[in-house]
């Protein structure tokens, strides 16, 4: 049934045309900043300095602000600050209350609605921190939080307890303690820099950190989690790329949720990183009214491949306090995964995961392709819903023919 629905949707010629339109690379509009010189606009410091951070600014730029957004913005500074780069702000369709870009960054009063099962630290990071700012949840790798600042703030941020410091967490990472922990734990072979956004650091500060990590012999693999290529592609300068390429193997995971985020400028920034030899992955969050639709998600993932980015994860939205209005159901996530696997390039298909509430870590969630496992076969279905069987004996050994079995006995 599900398969049939998805097929109908994607084979419909108007759906094909809509997907093609979503995948077009457009230059980001200059919008309200048409008077600004190219030099300023393309300067990442200019973009940061001119971020939208206050209600009066937002009201001036967006006369269509709804009462819910107005009230949400008034309260943002006691929860998760408001900040949007001019570059990203211009992607908002201000005439559309349901704009998928708008939903991600404009505060709403719904953020103050909380449910009993929501948490301020839904992934249980604080309880897995041996030293402040270091999360050691998995055996061989750590999450190294380097800052509480981002270029813009996502309203569903899973780390909003500390990010932007609006809630008074007072995050002060002590690099010496964090690095010392990694240096004295030889099982750590993979360090993931995140935050906040590590690419907000100056090239010099980031280079200093990466050098110290590279000096630890057992650290094999470095990665950076960042949304800067999306919020602030101007930051991805040739100098930054030249600095980063000294630290290979270094991977970068970006965070993008909707095809409209992938503008010409963003594509060019991602290409600069890829040309520096940095393998790029993407992490999306399944968000209601943003990408909880097979057509939008598929167009987005295919567009990422065109930017040389491999879709890595789709996250079920964490149970972060005040995120109910942005969360989609697991059921819908599974329907989207069914609409992807087999229907498009395997490279475009990420892993769908739930970061288990309370600190269980990432758990992969898959549509069921195994229908049953009996004594002598595994029954499977393909992406079209057709059923197949693969022989296997009761103990899980591959079935062999009578002839092969006799040959085996003779050898013994
Ligand atoms: C996501 C995450 C990692 C990295 O997990 P991978 O599946 O290897 O990408 C590491 N530590 C923590 C705490 C994480 O949340």
Coordinates of C-alpha atoms and ligand atoms in Angstrom, one line a residue:
X1 CA 0.0 0.0 0.0
X2 CA 2.7 2.3 1.1
X3 CA 4.8 1.4 -1.9
X4 CA 1.9 2.1 -4.2
X5 CA 1.4 5.5 -2.7
X6 CA 5.0 6.4 -3.1
X7 CA 5.1 5.2 -6.7
X8 CA 2.0 7.2 -7.5
X9 CA 3.6 10.3 -6.0
X10 CA 6.9 10.0 -7.8
X11 CA 5.6 8.8 -11.2
X12 CA 3.2 11.7 -11.4
X13 CA 4.6 14.1 -14.0
X14 CA 3.8 17.2 -12.0
X15 CA 5.8 15.6 -9.1
X16 CA 8.8 15.0 -11.3
X17 CA 8.6 18.7 -12.4
X18 CA 8.3 19.9 -8.8
X19 CA 11.3 17.8 -7.8
X20 CA 13.3 19.2 -10.7
X21 CA 12.4 22.7 -9.7
X22 CA 13.5 22.0 -6.1
X23 CA 16.9 20.7 -7.3
X24 CA 17.7 23.9 -9.3
X25 CA 20.7 25.8 -8.0
X26 CA 19.8 29.4 -7.6
X27 CA 21.9 32.3 -6.3
X28 CA 20.7 33.5 -2.9
X29 CA 18.8 36.7 -3.1
X30 CA 20.3 39.9 -1.7
X31 CA 16.9 40.9 -0.6
X32 CA 17.0 43.6 2.1
X33 CA 20.7 44.0 1.7
X34 CA 20.9 45.1 -2.0
X35 CA 22.7 48.3 -1.0
X36 CA 25.6 46.3 0.5
X37 CA 28.8 46.0 -1.5
X38 CA 29.9 42.6 -2.7
X39 CA 33.0 42.9 -0.6
X40 CA 31.0 43.3 2.6
X41 CA 28.3 40.7 1.7
X42 CA 30.9 38.1 0.9
X43 CA 32.9 38.8 4.1
X44 CA 31.9 36.3 6.8
X45 CA 32.6 38.8 9.6
X46 CA 30.2 41.2 8.0
X47 CA 27.5 38.5 7.8
X48 CA 28.1 37.7 11.5
X49 CA 28.0 41.3 12.6
X50 CA 24.7 41.9 10.7
X51 CA 22.8 38.9 12.0
X52 CA 19.2 39.4 12.9
X53 CA 19.2 39.0 16.7
X54 CA 16.3 41.2 18.0
X55 CA 12.6 41.5 17.7
X56 CA 12.6 45.0 16.3
X57 CA 15.0 43.9 13.5
X58 CA 12.8 40.9 12.7
X59 CA 9.6 43.0 12.7
X60 CA 11.2 45.5 10.3
X61 CA 12.4 42.7 7.9
X62 CA 9.4 40.5 8.3
X63 CA 6.1 42.4 8.6
X64 CA 4.3 39.1 8.2
X65 CA 5.6 37.9 11.6
X66 CA 2.7 35.9 13.2
X67 CA 1.5 36.5 16.8
X68 CA 3.0 33.1 17.7
X69 CA 6.4 34.1 16.2
X70 CA 6.2 37.5 17.8
X71 CA 5.6 36.0 21.3
X72 CA 8.3 33.3 20.7
X73 CA 10.9 35.9 19.8
X74 CA 10.2 37.9 22.9
X75 CA 11.0 34.8 25.0
X76 CA 13.9 33.5 22.8
X77 CA 16.6 35.1 24.8
X78 CA 15.8 33.2 27.9
X79 CA 15.8 29.8 26.1
X80 CA 17.8 29.8 22.9
X81 CA 18.9 33.1 21.4
X82 CA 17.7 34.4 18.1
X83 CA 20.4 34.7 15.4
X84 CA 20.1 34.4 11.7
X85 CA 22.7 35.5 9.1
X86 CA 21.5 37.9 6.4
X87 CA 22.5 35.2 3.9
X88 CA 20.2 32.6 5.4
X89 CA 17.4 35.0 6.2
X90 CA 17.1 35.8 2.5
X91 CA 16.1 32.2 1.8
X92 CA 12.9 32.7 3.8
X93 CA 9.8 33.3 1.8
X94 CA 8.3 35.9 4.1
X95 CA 4.9 35.6 2.4
X96 CA 4.6 32.0 3.4
X97 CA 3.9 31.2 7.1
X98 CA 4.8 27.6 6.6
X99 CA 8.1 28.3 4.8
X100 CA 10.5 25.4 5.6
X101 CA 13.4 27.8 6.1
X102 CA 11.4 30.0 8.4
X103 CA 10.3 27.1 10.5
X104 CA 13.9 26.2 11.3
X105 CA 15.1 29.6 12.6
X106 CA 12.2 31.9 13.5
X107 CA 11.2 31.4 17.2
X108 CA 7.7 30.4 18.0
X109 CA 5.7 30.5 21.2
X110 CA 5.2 26.8 20.8
X111 CA 8.8 26.4 22.0
X112 CA 7.5 27.2 25.5
X113 CA 5.0 24.3 25.4
X114 CA 6.5 21.3 27.1
X115 CA 5.5 17.7 27.6
X116 CA 6.5 15.3 30.3
X117 CA 8.6 13.2 28.0
X118 CA 10.7 16.1 26.8
X119 CA 14.1 16.9 28.2
X120 CA 16.7 19.6 28.3
X121 CA 19.5 17.0 27.6
X122 CA 17.6 14.4 25.5
X123 CA 20.7 12.4 24.5
X124 CA 22.0 12.2 28.1
X125 CA 25.3 13.9 27.1
X126 CA 26.0 15.5 30.4
X127 CA 25.9 12.1 32.2
X128 CA 28.5 10.8 29.7
X129 CA 31.0 13.6 30.1
X130 CA 34.2 12.6 31.9
X131 CA 35.4 16.2 31.7
X132 CA 33.2 19.3 30.7
X133 CA 32.7 19.6 27.0
X134 CA 33.7 16.0 26.1
X135 CA 31.1 13.3 25.6
X136 CA 32.5 9.7 25.7
X137 CA 29.4 7.7 24.8
X138 CA 30.8 5.1 22.4
X139 CA 33.9 2.9 22.9
X140 CA 36.4 4.4 20.4
X141 CA 35.3 7.9 19.7
X142 CA 34.4 11.2 21.5
X143 CA 32.4 14.3 20.9
X144 CA 34.5 17.3 21.6
X145 CA 32.4 20.4 22.2
X146 CA 34.5 23.4 21.4
X147 CA 32.1 26.4 21.6
X148 CA 28.5 27.3 22.5
X149 CA 28.2 29.7 19.5
X150 CA 26.6 29.1 16.1
X151 CA 26.2 31.3 13.1
X152 CA 22.5 31.0 13.3
X153 CA 20.4 29.0 15.8
X154 CA 18.1 26.1 14.9
X155 CA 15.0 26.2 16.9
X156 CA 15.0 22.4 17.5
X157 CA 18.7 22.4 18.7
X158 CA 19.3 19.3 20.7
X159 CA 22.0 21.1 22.6
X160 CA 20.0 24.2 23.4
X161 CA 20.7 23.7 27.1
X162 CA 24.2 25.1 26.4
X163 CA 24.2 26.5 22.9
X164 CA 23.9 30.4 22.7
X165 CA 24.1 30.4 26.5
X166 CA 20.5 31.9 26.8
X167 CA 19.6 29.4 29.4
X168 CA 22.5 30.2 31.7
X169 CA 24.5 27.0 31.3
X170 CA 27.8 28.9 31.1
X171 CA 29.6 26.5 28.9
X172 CA 33.4 27.0 29.3
X173 CA 35.3 24.2 27.6
X174 CA 38.8 23.7 28.9
X175 CA 40.8 22.5 26.0
X176 CA 43.7 21.3 28.1
X177 CA 41.5 19.0 30.2
X178 CA 39.6 17.7 27.1
X179 CA 42.8 17.1 25.1
X180 CA 44.5 15.5 28.2
X181 CA 41.5 13.1 28.5
X182 CA 41.9 12.1 24.9
X183 CA 45.7 11.7 25.2
X184 CA 45.4 9.5 28.2
X185 CA 42.7 7.2 26.6
X186 CA 44.4 5.2 23.9
X187 CA 41.1 3.6 22.9
X188 CA 39.9 6.9 21.4
X189 CA 40.8 6.8 17.7
X190 CA 38.1 9.2 16.4
X191 CA 37.5 12.8 17.6
X192 CA 34.4 14.7 16.5
X193 CA 34.6 18.5 16.9
X194 CA 31.3 20.1 17.4
X195 CA 29.5 22.6 19.6
X196 CA 28.2 25.1 18.8
X197 CA 30.0 25.4 15.5
X198 CA 33.8 24.8 15.3
X199 CA 34.1 26.7 12.1
X200 CA 33.2 30.0 13.9
X201 CA 36.8 29.9 15.3
X202 CA 39.5 31.8 13.5
X203 CA 41.7 29.7 11.2
X204 CA 44.5 30.1 13.8
X205 CA 42.5 28.9 16.7
X206 CA 41.1 25.9 14.8
X207 CA 44.6 25.1 13.5
X208 CA 46.0 25.1 17.0
X209 CA 43.3 22.7 18.2
X210 CA 43.7 20.4 15.2
X211 CA 47.5 20.4 15.7
X212 CA 47.2 19.4 19.3
X213 CA 44.8 16.5 18.4
X214 CA 47.0 15.3 15.5
X215 CA 49.9 15.2 17.9
X216 CA 48.2 12.4 19.8
X217 CA 49.4 9.2 18.1
X218 CA 46.3 7.1 18.7
X219 CA 43.9 9.7 17.2
X220 CA 43.5 8.2 13.7
X221 CA 40.5 10.1 12.4
X222 CA 39.3 13.7 12.8
X223 CA 35.9 15.1 11.9
X224 CA 34.1 18.4 12.3
X225 CA 30.3 18.8 12.6
X226 CA 29.2 22.2 11.2
X227 CA 26.3 24.0 9.7
X228 CA 28.5 26.9 8.6
X229 CA 28.5 25.9 4.9
X230 CA 24.7 26.4 5.0
X231 CA 24.4 29.4 7.2
X232 CA 27.6 31.2 6.3
X233 CA 29.2 29.8 3.1
X234 CA 31.4 32.9 3.0
X235 CA 33.4 31.4 5.9
X236 CA 34.6 28.6 3.6
X237 CA 37.6 30.6 2.3
X238 CA 40.4 29.1 0.3
X239 CA 42.7 29.9 3.3
X240 CA 40.4 27.8 5.6
X241 CA 40.5 24.9 3.1
X242 CA 44.2 25.1 2.7
X243 CA 44.6 24.9 6.5
X244 CA 42.2 22.0 7.0
X245 CA 43.8 19.9 4.3
X246 CA 46.9 19.5 6.5
X247 CA 45.0 17.3 8.9
X248 CA 43.8 14.4 6.8
X249 CA 42.1 12.1 7.3
X250 CA 39.6 14.8 8.2
X251 CA 35.9 14.5 7.4
X252 CA 33.2 17.1 7.7
X253 CA 29.5 16.5 8.5
X254 CA 27.3 19.3 7.4
X255 CA 23.7 19.8 8.5
X256 CA 21.1 20.7 5.8
X257 CA 17.4 19.9 5.8
X258 CA 15.8 21.2 2.7
X259 CA 16.7 21.6 -1.0
X260 CA 16.2 25.3 -0.8
X261 CA 19.2 25.6 1.5
X262 CA 21.5 24.4 -1.3
X263 CA 22.1 27.6 -3.2
X264 CA 24.8 28.3 -5.7
X265 CA 26.9 29.9 -3.0
X266 CA 26.5 26.8 -0.7
X267 CA 27.4 24.5 -3.6
X268 CA 30.5 26.5 -4.4
X269 CA 31.6 26.4 -0.7
X270 CA 31.0 22.6 -0.5
X271 CA 33.0 22.1 -3.7
X272 CA 35.9 24.1 -2.1
X273 CA 35.9 21.7 0.8
X274 CA 35.6 18.6 -1.4
X275 CA 38.5 19.9 -3.6
X276 CA 40.6 20.1 -0.4
X277 CA 40.1 16.4 -0.2
X278 CA 37.6 16.5 2.6
X279 CA 34.9 13.8 2.4
X280 CA 31.6 15.4 3.1
X281 CA 28.6 13.9 4.8
X282 CA 25.2 15.4 5.7
X283 CA 23.1 15.0 8.8
X284 CA 19.4 16.0 8.4
X285 CA 16.8 16.2 11.2
X286 CA 13.3 15.0 10.2
X287 CA 11.2 18.1 10.8
X288 CA 7.5 18.5 10.5
X289 CA 6.6 21.0 7.7
X290 CA 10.2 21.1 6.5
X291 CA 11.3 17.8 5.1
X292 CA 8.7 15.2 6.4
X293 CA 7.7 14.4 2.8
X294 CA 9.2 11.8 0.5
X295 CA 9.3 14.1 -2.5
X296 CA 11.1 16.9 -0.6
X297 CA 13.5 14.6 1.2
X298 CA 14.5 12.7 -2.0
X299 CA 15.1 16.0 -3.9
X300 CA 17.2 17.2 -1.0
X301 CA 19.3 14.1 -0.8
X302 CA 19.8 14.0 -4.6
X303 CA 20.8 17.6 -4.5
X304 CA 23.3 16.9 -1.8
X305 CA 25.0 14.4 -4.1
X306 CA 25.2 17.1 -6.8
X307 CA 27.2 19.1 -4.2
X308 CA 29.5 16.1 -3.6
X309 CA 28.0 15.5 -0.2
X310 CA 27.0 11.9 0.9
X311 CA 23.8 11.8 3.0
X312 CA 25.0 10.2 6.3
X313 CA 22.2 10.4 8.8
X314 CA 18.5 11.4 9.1
X315 CA 17.8 11.9 12.8
X316 CA 14.5 11.4 14.3
X317 CA 14.0 14.8 16.1
X318 CA 15.3 14.5 19.7
X319 CA 12.8 15.0 22.5
X320 CA 14.2 18.4 23.2
X321 CA 12.0 20.6 25.4
X322 CA 9.6 22.7 23.2
X323 CA 10.1 20.9 19.9
X324 CA 6.7 19.1 19.5
X325 CA 5.6 21.5 16.7
X326 CA 8.7 20.5 14.7
X327 CA 8.7 16.8 15.3
X328 CA 7.4 14.3 12.7
X329 CA 6.5 10.7 13.6
X330 CA 8.7 7.7 13.3
X331 CA 6.0 6.2 11.1
X332 CA 6.5 9.0 8.7
X333 CA 10.3 8.6 8.9
X334 CA 9.9 5.0 7.9
X335 CA 7.6 5.8 5.0
X336 CA 10.3 8.2 3.8
X337 CA 13.0 5.6 4.1
X338 CA 10.8 3.1 2.1
X339 CA 10.4 5.8 -0.6
X340 CA 14.2 6.1 -0.9
X341 CA 15.8 2.7 -0.8
X342 CA 15.8 1.2 -4.2
X343 CA 13.9 4.1 -5.7
X344 CA 17.0 6.3 -5.9
X345 CA 20.8 5.9 -5.8
X346 CA 22.1 4.0 -2.8
X347 CA 24.5 6.8 -2.3
X348 CA 21.6 9.2 -1.7
X349 CA 20.1 7.0 1.1
X350 CA 21.3 7.9 4.6
X351 CA 20.8 5.9 7.7
X352 CA 17.7 6.8 9.7
X353 CA 18.4 6.9 13.5
X354 CA 16.8 7.6 16.8
X355 CA 19.3 8.9 19.4
X356 CA 17.7 6.9 22.1
X357 CA 16.1 9.2 24.8
X358 CA 18.1 9.3 28.0
X359 CA 21.5 8.4 26.5
X360 CA 21.2 5.1 24.7
X361 CA 23.0 6.4 21.7
X362 CA 22.1 6.2 18.0
X363 CA 19.8 3.3 17.1
X364 CA 19.3 2.6 13.4
X365 CA 15.6 2.4 12.4
X366 CA 14.8 0.5 9.2
X367 CA 11.7 -0.4 7.3
X368 CA 11.3 -4.2 7.6
X369 CA 12.8 -6.0 4.6
X370 CA 12.9 -9.4 6.4
X371 CA 9.4 -10.8 6.5
X372 CA 10.3 -14.0 8.4
X373 CA 13.2 -16.3 9.3
X374 CA 12.2 -19.9 9.2
X375 CA 14.2 -23.2 9.5
X376 CA 15.4 -23.3 6.0
X377 CA 15.0 -19.8 4.5
X378 CA 14.9 -16.1 5.1
X379 CA 11.9 -14.4 3.5
X380 CA 12.6 -10.9 2.2
X381 CA 10.8 -8.3 0.2
X382 CA 12.3 -5.8 -2.2
X383 CA 11.6 -2.1 -2.6
X384 CA 8.7 -2.9 -4.9
X385 CA 7.1 -5.1 -2.3
X386 CA 7.9 -8.3 -4.2
X387 CA 8.8 -11.3 -2.0
X388 CA 11.9 -13.5 -2.3
X389 CA 13.5 -16.2 -0.3
X390 CA 17.1 -16.9 0.5
X391 CA 18.0 -20.4 1.8
X392 CA 19.7 -20.8 5.1
X393 CA 19.7 -23.7 7.6
X394 CA 18.3 -23.7 11.1
X395 CA 21.7 -22.9 12.6
X396 CA 22.2 -20.0 10.2
X397 CA 24.6 -21.8 7.9
X398 CA 24.2 -21.4 4.1
X399 CA 22.3 -24.3 2.7
X400 CA 24.5 -26.7 0.6
X401 CA 23.5 -29.4 -1.8
X402 CA 23.5 -33.1 -1.0
X403 CA 26.4 -33.5 -3.4
X404 CA 28.5 -30.7 -1.6
X405 CA 27.7 -32.3 1.7
X406 CA 29.0 -35.7 0.6
X407 CA 32.2 -34.1 -0.8
X408 CA 32.7 -32.4 2.6
X409 CA 32.3 -35.7 4.4
X410 CA 34.9 -37.4 2.1
X411 CA 37.4 -34.5 2.9
X412 CA 36.9 -35.1 6.6
Ligands
LIG1 C1 26.8 11.0 17.1 C2 27.8 10.9 18.1 C3 29.1 10.4 17.8 C4 29.5 9.9 16.4 O1 28.7 8.8 16.1 P1 28.9 8.1 14.6 O2 27.8 7.2 14.5 O3 30.2 7.5 14.7 O4 28.9 9.2 13.6 C5 30.0 10.3 18.8 N1 29.7 10.6 20.1 C6 28.5 11.1 20.4 C7 28.2 11.5 21.8 C8 27.5 11.3 19.5 O5 26.3 11.7 19.8

